Short mmCIF file of N, CA and C in Angstrom, two decimals:
data_model
loop_
_atom_site.label_atom_id
_atom_site.label_comp_id
_atom_site.label_asym_id
_atom_site.label_seq_id
_atom_site.Cartn_x
_atom_site.Cartn_y
_atom_site.Cartn_z
N UNK B 552 127.95 -1.85 151.11
CA UNK B 552 127.70 -1.33 149.79
C UNK B 552 128.39 -2.19 148.75
N UNK B 553 127.92 -2.12 147.51
CA UNK B 553 128.41 -2.94 146.41
C UNK B 553 129.73 -2.39 145.91
N UNK B 554 130.78 -3.23 145.83
CA UNK B 554 132.10 -2.76 145.37
C UNK B 554 132.51 -3.37 144.04
N UNK B 555 131.82 -4.40 143.57
CA UNK B 555 132.17 -5.00 142.29
C UNK B 555 131.95 -6.49 142.31
N UNK B 556 132.56 -7.18 141.33
CA UNK B 556 132.37 -8.63 141.24
C UNK B 556 133.58 -9.28 140.57
N UNK B 557 133.70 -10.56 140.83
CA UNK B 557 134.63 -11.41 140.09
C UNK B 557 133.75 -12.35 139.30
N UNK B 558 133.93 -12.40 137.99
CA UNK B 558 133.06 -13.24 137.18
C UNK B 558 133.50 -13.30 135.74
N UNK B 559 132.55 -13.58 134.87
CA UNK B 559 132.81 -13.65 133.44
C UNK B 559 132.17 -12.46 132.76
N UNK B 560 132.70 -12.14 131.60
CA UNK B 560 132.17 -11.02 130.85
C UNK B 560 132.54 -11.21 129.40
N UNK B 561 132.22 -10.26 128.58
CA UNK B 561 132.58 -10.30 127.17
C UNK B 561 133.29 -9.01 126.80
N UNK B 562 134.10 -9.10 125.77
CA UNK B 562 134.87 -7.96 125.31
C UNK B 562 133.95 -6.94 124.66
N UNK B 563 134.08 -5.68 125.04
CA UNK B 563 133.25 -4.62 124.46
C UNK B 563 133.52 -4.54 122.96
N UNK B 564 132.49 -4.62 122.17
CA UNK B 564 132.64 -4.53 120.72
C UNK B 564 132.71 -5.87 120.03
N UNK B 565 132.86 -6.97 120.79
CA UNK B 565 132.88 -8.30 120.18
C UNK B 565 132.42 -9.30 121.23
N UNK B 566 131.13 -9.58 121.25
CA UNK B 566 130.54 -10.43 122.29
C UNK B 566 130.97 -11.89 122.19
N UNK B 567 131.65 -12.28 121.10
CA UNK B 567 132.12 -13.66 120.98
C UNK B 567 133.42 -13.89 121.75
N UNK B 568 134.06 -12.83 122.22
CA UNK B 568 135.29 -12.96 123.01
C UNK B 568 134.92 -12.87 124.48
N UNK B 569 135.07 -14.00 125.17
CA UNK B 569 134.69 -14.10 126.59
C UNK B 569 135.94 -14.09 127.46
N UNK B 570 135.77 -13.74 128.73
CA UNK B 570 136.91 -13.74 129.63
C UNK B 570 136.49 -13.68 131.08
N UNK B 571 137.49 -13.80 131.96
CA UNK B 571 137.28 -13.64 133.40
C UNK B 571 137.59 -12.20 133.77
N UNK B 572 136.79 -11.63 134.63
CA UNK B 572 136.96 -10.23 135.00
C UNK B 572 136.97 -10.03 136.50
N UNK B 573 137.78 -9.08 136.91
CA UNK B 573 137.75 -8.54 138.26
C UNK B 573 137.23 -7.12 138.09
N UNK B 574 135.99 -6.89 138.44
CA UNK B 574 135.35 -5.60 138.21
C UNK B 574 135.19 -4.84 139.52
N UNK B 575 135.82 -3.68 139.60
CA UNK B 575 135.76 -2.83 140.79
C UNK B 575 134.91 -1.61 140.46
N UNK B 576 133.88 -1.39 141.24
CA UNK B 576 133.04 -0.22 141.05
C UNK B 576 133.74 1.03 141.56
N UNK B 577 133.24 2.19 141.14
CA UNK B 577 133.85 3.48 141.49
C UNK B 577 134.02 3.65 142.99
N UNK B 578 133.06 3.20 143.78
CA UNK B 578 133.14 3.39 145.22
C UNK B 578 134.06 2.38 145.91
N UNK B 579 134.51 1.35 145.16
CA UNK B 579 135.43 0.37 145.74
C UNK B 579 136.81 0.96 145.96
N UNK B 580 137.44 0.59 147.05
CA UNK B 580 138.75 1.14 147.41
C UNK B 580 139.92 0.46 146.73
N UNK B 581 139.89 -0.88 146.64
CA UNK B 581 141.03 -1.60 146.07
C UNK B 581 140.60 -3.00 145.68
N UNK B 582 141.44 -3.66 144.86
CA UNK B 582 141.34 -5.08 144.60
C UNK B 582 142.75 -5.64 144.75
N UNK B 583 142.86 -6.85 145.29
CA UNK B 583 144.18 -7.34 145.65
C UNK B 583 144.29 -8.85 145.57
N UNK B 584 145.49 -9.32 145.21
CA UNK B 584 145.89 -10.70 145.45
C UNK B 584 146.68 -10.63 146.74
N UNK B 585 146.32 -11.43 147.70
CA UNK B 585 146.93 -11.36 149.02
C UNK B 585 147.32 -12.76 149.49
N UNK B 586 148.17 -12.80 150.52
CA UNK B 586 148.64 -14.08 151.04
C UNK B 586 148.69 -14.03 152.57
N UNK B 587 148.38 -15.16 153.19
CA UNK B 587 148.56 -15.32 154.62
C UNK B 587 149.97 -15.89 154.78
N UNK B 588 150.92 -15.05 155.17
CA UNK B 588 152.32 -15.45 155.21
C UNK B 588 152.62 -16.42 156.35
N UNK B 589 151.85 -16.38 157.40
CA UNK B 589 152.06 -17.26 158.55
C UNK B 589 150.70 -17.56 159.17
N UNK B 590 150.58 -18.74 159.73
CA UNK B 590 149.31 -19.08 160.39
C UNK B 590 149.06 -18.20 161.61
N UNK B 591 150.10 -17.51 162.07
CA UNK B 591 149.97 -16.62 163.23
C UNK B 591 149.55 -15.20 162.83
N UNK B 592 149.59 -14.88 161.54
CA UNK B 592 149.25 -13.53 161.09
C UNK B 592 147.76 -13.25 161.30
N UNK B 593 147.43 -12.05 161.76
CA UNK B 593 146.02 -11.71 161.96
C UNK B 593 145.32 -11.28 160.66
N UNK B 594 146.10 -10.93 159.64
CA UNK B 594 145.53 -10.46 158.37
C UNK B 594 146.34 -11.00 157.19
N UNK B 595 145.76 -10.88 156.02
CA UNK B 595 146.46 -11.21 154.79
C UNK B 595 147.35 -10.04 154.39
N UNK B 596 148.47 -10.34 153.73
CA UNK B 596 149.37 -9.32 153.21
C UNK B 596 149.06 -9.10 151.74
N UNK B 597 148.82 -7.84 151.35
CA UNK B 597 148.52 -7.53 149.95
C UNK B 597 149.81 -7.64 149.14
N UNK B 598 149.78 -8.45 148.08
CA UNK B 598 150.96 -8.70 147.25
C UNK B 598 150.87 -7.95 145.93
N UNK B 599 149.75 -7.99 145.26
CA UNK B 599 149.55 -7.31 143.97
C UNK B 599 148.22 -6.59 144.09
N UNK B 600 148.25 -5.26 144.16
CA UNK B 600 147.06 -4.50 144.54
C UNK B 600 146.84 -3.32 143.62
N UNK B 601 145.61 -3.18 143.13
CA UNK B 601 145.22 -1.95 142.45
C UNK B 601 144.42 -1.13 143.45
N UNK B 602 144.89 0.08 143.73
CA UNK B 602 144.17 0.98 144.64
C UNK B 602 143.39 1.98 143.80
N UNK B 603 142.07 1.90 143.87
CA UNK B 603 141.21 2.85 143.18
C UNK B 603 141.22 4.19 143.91
N UNK B 604 141.33 4.13 145.21
CA UNK B 604 141.43 5.30 146.08
C UNK B 604 142.66 5.10 146.95
N UNK B 605 143.15 6.14 147.56
CA UNK B 605 144.28 5.98 148.47
C UNK B 605 143.84 5.13 149.66
N UNK B 606 144.59 4.06 149.90
CA UNK B 606 144.30 3.12 150.98
C UNK B 606 145.59 2.95 151.77
N UNK B 607 145.66 3.51 152.97
CA UNK B 607 146.91 3.46 153.74
C UNK B 607 148.03 4.12 152.96
N UNK B 608 149.12 3.39 152.74
CA UNK B 608 150.23 3.96 151.96
C UNK B 608 150.17 3.56 150.49
N UNK B 609 149.02 3.05 150.04
CA UNK B 609 148.81 2.72 148.63
C UNK B 609 148.10 3.89 147.96
N UNK B 610 148.81 4.62 147.11
CA UNK B 610 148.24 5.79 146.43
C UNK B 610 147.17 5.34 145.44
N UNK B 611 146.09 6.10 145.35
CA UNK B 611 145.00 5.80 144.45
C UNK B 611 145.39 5.90 142.99
N UNK B 612 144.75 5.08 142.16
CA UNK B 612 144.99 5.09 140.72
C UNK B 612 146.27 4.41 140.31
N UNK B 613 146.81 3.55 141.17
CA UNK B 613 148.09 2.91 140.88
C UNK B 613 148.02 1.42 141.20
N UNK B 614 148.86 0.65 140.49
CA UNK B 614 149.04 -0.77 140.74
C UNK B 614 150.28 -0.92 141.61
N UNK B 615 150.15 -1.62 142.72
CA UNK B 615 151.23 -1.73 143.71
C UNK B 615 151.71 -3.18 143.80
N UNK B 616 153.02 -3.35 143.81
CA UNK B 616 153.62 -4.67 143.97
C UNK B 616 154.17 -4.80 145.39
N UNK B 617 153.84 -5.91 146.04
CA UNK B 617 154.35 -6.19 147.36
C UNK B 617 155.32 -7.35 147.35
N UNK B 618 155.87 -7.64 146.16
CA UNK B 618 156.84 -8.72 145.99
C UNK B 618 157.67 -8.41 144.75
N UNK B 619 158.81 -9.07 144.63
CA UNK B 619 159.62 -8.92 143.42
C UNK B 619 158.81 -9.41 142.23
N UNK B 620 159.06 -8.82 141.07
CA UNK B 620 158.38 -9.22 139.84
C UNK B 620 159.42 -9.87 138.93
N UNK B 621 159.25 -11.14 138.65
CA UNK B 621 160.16 -11.89 137.78
C UNK B 621 159.55 -11.92 136.38
N UNK B 622 160.16 -11.22 135.45
CA UNK B 622 159.62 -11.11 134.10
C UNK B 622 159.97 -12.32 133.22
N UNK B 623 160.75 -13.27 133.72
CA UNK B 623 161.13 -14.48 132.97
C UNK B 623 161.65 -14.14 131.58
N UNK B 624 162.49 -13.11 131.52
CA UNK B 624 163.14 -12.65 130.28
C UNK B 624 162.17 -12.07 129.25
N UNK B 625 160.96 -11.74 129.68
CA UNK B 625 160.05 -11.01 128.80
C UNK B 625 160.32 -9.52 128.94
N UNK B 626 159.84 -8.75 127.99
CA UNK B 626 160.12 -7.33 127.93
C UNK B 626 159.16 -6.52 128.79
N UNK B 627 159.66 -5.43 129.30
CA UNK B 627 158.85 -4.40 129.94
C UNK B 627 158.74 -3.30 128.90
N UNK B 628 157.56 -3.07 128.38
CA UNK B 628 157.39 -2.17 127.23
C UNK B 628 156.66 -0.88 127.62
N UNK B 629 156.89 0.14 126.82
CA UNK B 629 156.19 1.42 126.96
C UNK B 629 156.28 1.96 128.38
N UNK B 630 157.50 2.05 128.89
CA UNK B 630 157.73 2.45 130.27
C UNK B 630 158.26 3.87 130.33
N UNK B 631 157.76 4.64 131.26
CA UNK B 631 158.31 5.95 131.58
C UNK B 631 158.79 5.90 133.02
N UNK B 632 159.99 6.41 133.25
CA UNK B 632 160.53 6.44 134.60
C UNK B 632 160.32 7.81 135.21
N UNK B 633 159.92 7.82 136.47
CA UNK B 633 159.73 9.07 137.18
C UNK B 633 161.03 9.85 137.16
N UNK B 634 160.95 11.11 136.78
CA UNK B 634 162.15 11.93 136.66
C UNK B 634 162.79 11.82 135.29
N UNK B 635 162.23 10.96 134.43
CA UNK B 635 162.75 10.84 133.07
C UNK B 635 164.05 10.08 133.01
N UNK B 636 164.79 10.29 131.99
CA UNK B 636 166.07 9.63 131.78
C UNK B 636 166.66 10.11 130.48
N UNK B 637 167.96 9.99 130.36
CA UNK B 637 168.62 10.49 129.16
C UNK B 637 168.61 9.44 128.05
N UNK B 638 168.64 9.92 126.83
CA UNK B 638 168.85 9.09 125.66
C UNK B 638 170.05 9.68 124.94
N UNK B 639 171.07 8.89 124.76
CA UNK B 639 172.26 9.41 124.09
C UNK B 639 173.41 8.43 124.17
N UNK B 640 174.49 8.79 123.50
CA UNK B 640 175.70 7.97 123.45
C UNK B 640 176.87 8.77 124.00
N UNK B 641 177.59 8.19 124.94
CA UNK B 641 178.78 8.80 125.51
C UNK B 641 180.00 8.08 124.95
N UNK B 642 180.79 8.79 124.15
CA UNK B 642 182.05 8.25 123.62
C UNK B 642 183.16 8.70 124.56
N UNK B 643 184.10 7.80 124.87
CA UNK B 643 185.18 8.18 125.78
C UNK B 643 186.42 7.33 125.53
N UNK B 644 187.53 7.81 126.06
CA UNK B 644 188.78 7.07 126.03
C UNK B 644 188.94 6.39 127.38
N UNK B 645 189.14 5.09 127.33
CA UNK B 645 189.28 4.30 128.56
C UNK B 645 190.76 4.11 128.87
N UNK B 646 191.18 4.62 130.00
CA UNK B 646 192.58 4.45 130.42
C UNK B 646 192.69 3.11 131.13
N UNK B 647 193.66 2.28 130.67
CA UNK B 647 193.83 0.94 131.24
C UNK B 647 195.20 0.73 131.87
N UNK B 648 196.06 1.73 131.79
CA UNK B 648 197.38 1.62 132.41
C UNK B 648 197.96 2.99 132.67
N UNK B 649 198.66 3.12 133.78
CA UNK B 649 199.24 4.41 134.17
C UNK B 649 200.76 4.29 134.32
N UNK B 650 201.44 5.37 133.98
CA UNK B 650 202.87 5.48 134.23
C UNK B 650 203.08 5.91 135.68
N UNK B 651 204.28 5.71 136.19
CA UNK B 651 204.57 6.09 137.58
C UNK B 651 204.48 7.59 137.81
N UNK B 652 204.60 8.38 136.74
CA UNK B 652 204.50 9.84 136.89
C UNK B 652 203.06 10.35 136.80
N UNK B 653 202.08 9.42 136.72
CA UNK B 653 200.68 9.81 136.70
C UNK B 653 200.08 10.03 135.33
N UNK B 654 200.84 9.81 134.27
CA UNK B 654 200.30 9.95 132.92
C UNK B 654 199.78 8.60 132.43
N UNK B 655 198.91 8.66 131.44
CA UNK B 655 198.33 7.44 130.88
C UNK B 655 199.37 6.68 130.08
N UNK B 656 199.49 5.39 130.34
CA UNK B 656 200.43 4.54 129.62
C UNK B 656 199.73 3.77 128.50
N UNK B 657 198.51 3.27 128.76
CA UNK B 657 197.76 2.51 127.76
C UNK B 657 196.29 2.93 127.84
N UNK B 658 195.63 2.93 126.70
CA UNK B 658 194.23 3.33 126.65
C UNK B 658 193.56 2.74 125.43
N UNK B 659 192.25 2.73 125.47
CA UNK B 659 191.43 2.32 124.34
C UNK B 659 190.59 3.52 123.91
N UNK B 660 190.67 3.86 122.63
CA UNK B 660 189.80 4.90 122.07
C UNK B 660 188.47 4.26 121.67
N UNK B 661 187.49 5.07 121.44
CA UNK B 661 186.17 4.64 120.94
C UNK B 661 185.41 3.73 121.90
N UNK B 662 185.65 3.86 123.18
CA UNK B 662 184.77 3.20 124.15
C UNK B 662 183.46 3.99 124.18
N UNK B 663 182.36 3.30 124.46
CA UNK B 663 181.08 4.03 124.45
C UNK B 663 180.07 3.40 125.39
N UNK B 664 179.15 4.24 125.84
CA UNK B 664 177.98 3.84 126.62
C UNK B 664 176.76 4.41 125.91
N UNK B 665 175.77 3.58 125.63
CA UNK B 665 174.55 4.01 124.94
C UNK B 665 173.37 3.87 125.90
N UNK B 666 172.64 4.97 126.09
CA UNK B 666 171.49 5.01 126.99
C UNK B 666 170.22 5.30 126.21
N UNK B 667 169.14 4.63 126.58
CA UNK B 667 167.80 4.93 126.06
C UNK B 667 166.88 5.11 127.26
N UNK B 668 166.30 6.29 127.38
CA UNK B 668 165.41 6.61 128.50
C UNK B 668 166.04 6.30 129.85
N UNK B 669 167.35 6.55 129.96
CA UNK B 669 168.04 6.36 131.22
C UNK B 669 168.55 4.95 131.47
N UNK B 670 168.29 4.03 130.55
CA UNK B 670 168.73 2.64 130.71
C UNK B 670 169.94 2.40 129.81
N UNK B 671 170.99 1.84 130.38
CA UNK B 671 172.17 1.47 129.59
C UNK B 671 171.80 0.28 128.72
N UNK B 672 171.84 0.46 127.38
CA UNK B 672 171.41 -0.59 126.46
C UNK B 672 172.55 -1.16 125.63
N UNK B 673 173.71 -0.48 125.61
CA UNK B 673 174.84 -0.98 124.83
C UNK B 673 176.11 -0.35 125.38
N UNK B 674 177.21 -1.07 125.26
CA UNK B 674 178.49 -0.56 125.73
C UNK B 674 179.62 -1.23 124.97
N UNK B 675 180.69 -0.49 124.76
CA UNK B 675 181.90 -1.01 124.13
C UNK B 675 183.09 -0.49 124.91
N UNK B 676 184.02 -1.37 125.25
CA UNK B 676 185.22 -0.95 125.97
C UNK B 676 186.32 -1.98 125.72
N UNK B 677 187.52 -1.62 126.13
CA UNK B 677 188.66 -2.51 125.95
C UNK B 677 188.85 -3.43 127.14
N UNK B 678 189.55 -4.51 126.91
CA UNK B 678 189.89 -5.45 127.99
C UNK B 678 191.36 -5.29 128.30
N UNK B 679 191.67 -4.39 129.21
CA UNK B 679 193.03 -4.01 129.40
C UNK B 679 193.81 -4.59 130.45
#
């Protein structure tokens, strides 16, 4: 049965913008960039795969990575993390020295950790 094509197409709404397309039809299971890791391997290993339907352990409707992704210092934008994440600032006193009786001997006030969507984006602390 027909699953799609790799070819050229034009941008919907502006036929003067042309491009290369990987087109997967509704009945197609997946599209993938794959690699033969060894000449002894019996199959190719899927490295970057869009699963239209659940295929093995690849959940449908998702893009799957089978290798590390090196962003080359570019940004990852508009991201939501499963389970969410906190956004806020934690102000604290950083203890950097203790007395022999267990009390704080030296500390820095106004240390802080700043989180956005669960990612630490800024921090201030003393060098004690």
